[in-house]
Coordinates of C-alpha atoms in Angstrom, one line a residue:
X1050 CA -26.3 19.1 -252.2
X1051 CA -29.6 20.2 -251.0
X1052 CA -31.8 23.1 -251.6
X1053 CA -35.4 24.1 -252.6
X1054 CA -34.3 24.4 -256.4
X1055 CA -32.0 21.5 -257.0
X1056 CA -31.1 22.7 -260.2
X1057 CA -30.1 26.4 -259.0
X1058 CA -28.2 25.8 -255.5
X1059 CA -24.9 25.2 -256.0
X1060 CA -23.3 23.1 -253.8
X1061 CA -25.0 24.1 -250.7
X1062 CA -23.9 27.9 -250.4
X1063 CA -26.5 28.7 -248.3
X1064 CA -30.0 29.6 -249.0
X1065 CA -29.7 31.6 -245.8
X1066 CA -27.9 34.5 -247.6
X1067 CA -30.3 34.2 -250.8
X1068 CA -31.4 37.7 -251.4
X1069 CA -31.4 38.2 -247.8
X1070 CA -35.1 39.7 -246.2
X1071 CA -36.3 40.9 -249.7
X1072 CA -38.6 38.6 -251.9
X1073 CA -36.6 38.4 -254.0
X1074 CA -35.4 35.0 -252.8
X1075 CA -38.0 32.9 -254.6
X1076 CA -37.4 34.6 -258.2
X1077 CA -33.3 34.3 -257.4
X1078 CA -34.5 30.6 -256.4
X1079 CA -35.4 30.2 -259.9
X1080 CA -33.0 32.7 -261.5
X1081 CA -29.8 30.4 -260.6
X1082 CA -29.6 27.2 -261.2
X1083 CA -27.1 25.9 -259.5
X1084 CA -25.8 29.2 -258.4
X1085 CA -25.1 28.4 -254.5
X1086 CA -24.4 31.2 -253.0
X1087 CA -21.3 31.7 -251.0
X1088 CA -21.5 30.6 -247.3
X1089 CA -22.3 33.7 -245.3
X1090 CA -23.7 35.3 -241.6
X1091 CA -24.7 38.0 -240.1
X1092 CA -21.5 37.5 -237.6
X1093 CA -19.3 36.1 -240.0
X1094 CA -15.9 38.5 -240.6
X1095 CA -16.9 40.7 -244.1
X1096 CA -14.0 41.6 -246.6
X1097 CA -13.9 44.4 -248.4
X1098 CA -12.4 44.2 -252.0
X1099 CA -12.2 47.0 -254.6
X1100 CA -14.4 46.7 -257.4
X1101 CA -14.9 47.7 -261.3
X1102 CA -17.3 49.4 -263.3
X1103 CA -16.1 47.9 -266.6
X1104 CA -18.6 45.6 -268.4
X1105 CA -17.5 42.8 -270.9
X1106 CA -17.5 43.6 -274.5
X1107 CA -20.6 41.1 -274.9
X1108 CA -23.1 41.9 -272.1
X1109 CA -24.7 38.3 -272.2
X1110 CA -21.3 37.0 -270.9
X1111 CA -23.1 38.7 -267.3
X1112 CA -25.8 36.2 -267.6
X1113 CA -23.6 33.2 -269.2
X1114 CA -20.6 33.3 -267.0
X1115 CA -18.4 29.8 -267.6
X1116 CA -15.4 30.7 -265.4
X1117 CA -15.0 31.6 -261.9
X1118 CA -13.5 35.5 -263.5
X1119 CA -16.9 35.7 -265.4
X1120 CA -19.3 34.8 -262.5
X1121 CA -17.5 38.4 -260.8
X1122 CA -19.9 40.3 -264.0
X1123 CA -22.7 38.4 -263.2
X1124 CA -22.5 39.0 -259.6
X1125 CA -22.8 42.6 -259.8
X1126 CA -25.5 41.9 -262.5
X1127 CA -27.6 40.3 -259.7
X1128 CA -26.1 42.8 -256.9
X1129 CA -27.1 45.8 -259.2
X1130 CA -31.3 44.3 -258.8
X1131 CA -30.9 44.2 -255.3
X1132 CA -29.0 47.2 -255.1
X1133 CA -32.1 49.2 -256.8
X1134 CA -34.6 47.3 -254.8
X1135 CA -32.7 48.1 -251.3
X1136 CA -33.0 51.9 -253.0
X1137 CA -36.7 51.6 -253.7
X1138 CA -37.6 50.2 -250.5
X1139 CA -35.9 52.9 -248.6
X1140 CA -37.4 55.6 -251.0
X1141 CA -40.7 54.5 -250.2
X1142 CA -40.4 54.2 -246.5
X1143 CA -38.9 58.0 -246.1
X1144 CA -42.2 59.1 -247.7
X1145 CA -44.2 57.5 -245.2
X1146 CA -41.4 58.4 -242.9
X1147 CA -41.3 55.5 -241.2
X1148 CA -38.1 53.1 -240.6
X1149 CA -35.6 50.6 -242.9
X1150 CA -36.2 47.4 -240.6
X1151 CA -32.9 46.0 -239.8
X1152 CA -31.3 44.7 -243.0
X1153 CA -27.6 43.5 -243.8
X1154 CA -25.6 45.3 -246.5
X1155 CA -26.5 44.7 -250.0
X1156 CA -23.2 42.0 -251.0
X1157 CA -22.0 40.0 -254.3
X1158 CA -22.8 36.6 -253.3
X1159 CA -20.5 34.5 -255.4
X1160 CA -22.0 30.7 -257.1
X1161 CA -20.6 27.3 -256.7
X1162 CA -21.5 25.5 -259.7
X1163 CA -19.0 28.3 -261.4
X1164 CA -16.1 29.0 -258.4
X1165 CA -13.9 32.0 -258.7
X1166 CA -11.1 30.0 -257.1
X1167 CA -8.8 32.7 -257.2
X1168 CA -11.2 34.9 -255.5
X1169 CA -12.1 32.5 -252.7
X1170 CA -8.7 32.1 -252.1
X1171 CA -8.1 35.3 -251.0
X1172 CA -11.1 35.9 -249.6
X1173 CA -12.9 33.1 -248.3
X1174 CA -16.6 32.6 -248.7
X1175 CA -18.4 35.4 -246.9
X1176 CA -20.3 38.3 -248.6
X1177 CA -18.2 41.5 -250.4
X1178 CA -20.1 44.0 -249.3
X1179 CA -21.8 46.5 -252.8
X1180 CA -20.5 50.1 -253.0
X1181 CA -23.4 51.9 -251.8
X1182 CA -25.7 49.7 -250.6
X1183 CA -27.0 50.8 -247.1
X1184 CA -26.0 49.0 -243.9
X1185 CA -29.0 48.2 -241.2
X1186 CA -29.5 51.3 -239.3
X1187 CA -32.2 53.1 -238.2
X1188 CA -33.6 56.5 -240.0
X1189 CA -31.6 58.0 -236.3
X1190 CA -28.5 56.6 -237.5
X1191 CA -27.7 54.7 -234.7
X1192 CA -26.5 50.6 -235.4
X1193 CA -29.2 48.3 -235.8
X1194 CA -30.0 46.2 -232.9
X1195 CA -32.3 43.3 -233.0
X1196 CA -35.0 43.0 -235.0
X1197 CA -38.6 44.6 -234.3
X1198 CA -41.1 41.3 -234.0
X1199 CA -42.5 42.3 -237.5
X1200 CA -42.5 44.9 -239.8
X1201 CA -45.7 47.4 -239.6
X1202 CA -47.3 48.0 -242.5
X1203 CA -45.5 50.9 -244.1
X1204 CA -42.7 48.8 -243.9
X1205 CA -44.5 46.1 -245.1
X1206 CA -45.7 48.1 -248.0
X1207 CA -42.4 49.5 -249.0
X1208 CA -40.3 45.9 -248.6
X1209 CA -43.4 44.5 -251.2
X1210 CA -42.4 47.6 -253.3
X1211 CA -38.6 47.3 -253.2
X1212 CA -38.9 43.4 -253.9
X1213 CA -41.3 44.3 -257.1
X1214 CA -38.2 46.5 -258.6
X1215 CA -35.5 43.6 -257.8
X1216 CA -37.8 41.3 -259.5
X1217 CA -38.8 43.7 -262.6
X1218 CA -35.4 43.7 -263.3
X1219 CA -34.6 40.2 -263.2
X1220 CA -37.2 39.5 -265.4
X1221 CA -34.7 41.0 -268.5
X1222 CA -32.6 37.9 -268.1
X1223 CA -33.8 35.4 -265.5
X1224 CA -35.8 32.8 -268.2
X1225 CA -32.4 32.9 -269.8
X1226 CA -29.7 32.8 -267.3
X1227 CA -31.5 29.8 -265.7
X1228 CA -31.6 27.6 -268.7
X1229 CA -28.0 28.3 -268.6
X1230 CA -27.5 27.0 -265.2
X1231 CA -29.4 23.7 -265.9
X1232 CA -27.3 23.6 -268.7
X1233 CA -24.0 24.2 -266.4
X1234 CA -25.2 21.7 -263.4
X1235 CA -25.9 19.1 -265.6
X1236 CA -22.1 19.2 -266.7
X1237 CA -21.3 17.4 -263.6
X1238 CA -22.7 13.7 -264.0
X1239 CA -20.1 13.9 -267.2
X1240 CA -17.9 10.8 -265.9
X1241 CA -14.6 13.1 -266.1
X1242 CA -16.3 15.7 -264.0
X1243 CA -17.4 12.6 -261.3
X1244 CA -14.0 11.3 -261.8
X1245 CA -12.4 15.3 -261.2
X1246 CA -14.8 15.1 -257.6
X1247 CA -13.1 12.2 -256.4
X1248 CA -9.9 13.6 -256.1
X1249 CA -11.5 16.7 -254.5
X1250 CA -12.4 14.4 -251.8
X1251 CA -8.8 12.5 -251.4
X1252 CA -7.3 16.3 -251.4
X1253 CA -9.6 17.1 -248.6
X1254 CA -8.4 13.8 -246.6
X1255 CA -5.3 14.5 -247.6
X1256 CA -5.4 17.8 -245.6
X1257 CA -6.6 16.3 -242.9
X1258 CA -10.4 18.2 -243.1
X1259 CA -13.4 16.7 -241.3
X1260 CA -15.2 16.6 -244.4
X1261 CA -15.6 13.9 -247.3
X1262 CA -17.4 15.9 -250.2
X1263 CA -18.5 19.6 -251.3
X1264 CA -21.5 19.0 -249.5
X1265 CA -19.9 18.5 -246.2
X1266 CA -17.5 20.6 -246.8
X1267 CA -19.7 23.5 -247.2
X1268 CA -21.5 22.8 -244.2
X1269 CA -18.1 23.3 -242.2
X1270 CA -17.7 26.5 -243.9
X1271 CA -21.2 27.9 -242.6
X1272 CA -20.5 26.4 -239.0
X1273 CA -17.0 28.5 -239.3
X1274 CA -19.3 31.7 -240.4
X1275 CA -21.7 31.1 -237.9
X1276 CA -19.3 30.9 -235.0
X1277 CA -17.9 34.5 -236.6
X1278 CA -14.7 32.4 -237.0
X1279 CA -13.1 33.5 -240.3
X1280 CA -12.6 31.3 -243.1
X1281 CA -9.9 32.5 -245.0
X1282 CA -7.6 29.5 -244.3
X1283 CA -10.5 27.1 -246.1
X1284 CA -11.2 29.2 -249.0
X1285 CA -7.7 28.4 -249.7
X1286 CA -8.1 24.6 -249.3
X1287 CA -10.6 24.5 -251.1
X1288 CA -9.5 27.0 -254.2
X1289 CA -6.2 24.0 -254.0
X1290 CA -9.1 20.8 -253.9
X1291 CA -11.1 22.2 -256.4
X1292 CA -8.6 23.2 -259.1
X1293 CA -8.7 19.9 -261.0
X1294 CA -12.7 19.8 -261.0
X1295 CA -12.1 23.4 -262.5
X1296 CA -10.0 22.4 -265.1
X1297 CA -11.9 19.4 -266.1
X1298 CA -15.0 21.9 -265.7
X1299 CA -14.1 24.6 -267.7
X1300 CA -13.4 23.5 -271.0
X1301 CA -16.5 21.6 -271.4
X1302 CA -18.8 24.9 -270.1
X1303 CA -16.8 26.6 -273.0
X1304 CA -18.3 24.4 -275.7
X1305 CA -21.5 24.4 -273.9
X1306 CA -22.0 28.3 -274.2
X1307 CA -20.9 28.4 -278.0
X1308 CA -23.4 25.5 -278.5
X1309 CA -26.1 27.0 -276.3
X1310 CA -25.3 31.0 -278.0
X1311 CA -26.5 29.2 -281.3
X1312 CA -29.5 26.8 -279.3
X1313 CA -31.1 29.8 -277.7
X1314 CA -30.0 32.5 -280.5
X1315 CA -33.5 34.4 -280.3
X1316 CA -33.2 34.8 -276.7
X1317 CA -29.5 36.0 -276.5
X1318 CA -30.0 38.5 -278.8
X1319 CA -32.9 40.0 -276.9
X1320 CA -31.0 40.2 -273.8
X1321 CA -27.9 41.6 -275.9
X1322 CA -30.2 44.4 -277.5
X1323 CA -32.3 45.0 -274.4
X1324 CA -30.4 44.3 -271.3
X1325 CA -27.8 47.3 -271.5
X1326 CA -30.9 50.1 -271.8
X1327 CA -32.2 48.1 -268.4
X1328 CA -29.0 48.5 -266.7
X1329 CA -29.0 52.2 -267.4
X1330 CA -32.4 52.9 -266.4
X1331 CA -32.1 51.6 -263.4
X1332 CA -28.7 53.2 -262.5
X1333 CA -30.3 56.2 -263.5
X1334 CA -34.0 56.1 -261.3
X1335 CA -32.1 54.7 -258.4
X1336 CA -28.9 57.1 -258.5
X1337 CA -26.5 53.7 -258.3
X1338 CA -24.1 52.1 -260.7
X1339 CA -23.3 48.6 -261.5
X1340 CA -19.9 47.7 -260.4
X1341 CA -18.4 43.8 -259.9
X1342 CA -15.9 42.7 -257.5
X1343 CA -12.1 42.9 -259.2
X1344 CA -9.6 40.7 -258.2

């Protein structure tokens, strides 16, 4: 399991789909813990899934997500930044009426150290894209080719600009939400949890799969995506593999969140008073809404 942040990468869901272009990747670096994004590529298939406006009755359950269901809020939570700072960016660069440099679609990348089995098993690993964000064309509205050799400087200017709104806005929650994933990641050196892993790996072996751990696993997944091969028939393995890590999982990131509610009481609060107002601002200067993948 390697990554820049060791204690936000899950598994190793790459780092290549981080906040894609946007600067946002080194404050989503910190924001996530172990939150491994789900393998993805420009090339790889894309599935499209209807989504949900609903929000939990307790909006700190989008930052504090313990099963794979709950990790669907807190993907449109982080979705909804990027959304606004894909919106910002292109504001900016109509008024200088220059160009959006080729960008992929604003997506809900999902996180490894909390799977959504059920989820994965229907629809692999690669990215779902966001209702309304913008796919990479040109202001003529013809598809996106390759990449200029660098942005100019209006387009430099505005992508500084879009990133500042992404990370504004992750600023509401991010000291929280990545205490939460230290918290989560450090769940797995409990010896049922290494114990739980094992048998990941024998199911793997046991279907035959050219890979011994998560790790490697993972990195068959991204050479799948990268090849544009789909995926679908893995994210079903490995929903079957990792169902007993889940269920050994689960439980104990249910105690941890009541015992870290009361640890970090001041700070839940705040985010429970202030982060709703947030939301709506944003939904409301950037003309979007916040919406999570359903099932």
């Amino acid at each position: 399991m390697s990554h820049p942040d060791p204690h936000v990468r899950a598994a190793r869901w790459p780092a290549r789909v981080l906040f894609l272009g946007l600067a946002l990747a080194a404050l989503s670096a910190c924001a996530s813990g172990q939150d491994g994004r789900s393998p993805s590529s420009a090339t790889a298939p894309v599935s499209h899934v209807a989504v949900t406006h609903a929000m939990p009755a307790d909006i700190t359950d989008l930052v504090l997500p313990v099963t794979g269901a709950d990790t669907r809020w807190a993907q449109g939570l982080d979705a909804l930044g990027r959304l606004a700072a894909d919106k910002a960016t292109r504001q900016c660069l109509a008024s200088h009426d220059a160009s959006m440099p080729p960008q992929p679609p604003v997506s809900f990348l999902r996180y490894s150290a909390v799977p959504d089995l059920d989820f994965i098993a229907r629809h692999g690993f690669n990215g779902v894209p966001v209702p309304d964000g913008a796919a990479a064309t040109p202001r003529d509205g013809s598809p996106a080719t390759a990449a200029p050799a660098g942005p100019d400087a209006a387009q430099r200017t505005c992508l500084t600009r879009g990133s500042a709104v992404g990370n504004d806005f992750r600023t509401s929650y991010l000291r929280l939400q990545t205490q939460w994933w230290q918290e989560v990641v450090s769940l797995n050196s409990a010896p049922e949890v290494r114990s739980a892993f094992g048998e990941f790996g024998r199911c793997l072996a046991g279907h035959r799969t050219p890979a011994k751990d998560e790790s490697a696993f993972f990195d068959l997944v991204d050479r799948r995506l990268q090849a544009g091969d789909t995926d679908r028939s893995l994210g079903a393995l490995y929903a079957t593999c990792m169902k007993p890590v889940e269920d050994t999982r689960e439980p104990l990131r249910e105690r941890l969140r009541d015992t870290f509610r009361e640890e970090h009481r001041g700070e839940v609060e705040k985010v429970r008073t202030t982060l709703p107002r947030t939301v709506r601002d944003l939904e409301r200067r950037y003309d979007i809404r916040i919406s999570f993948p359903a099932p």
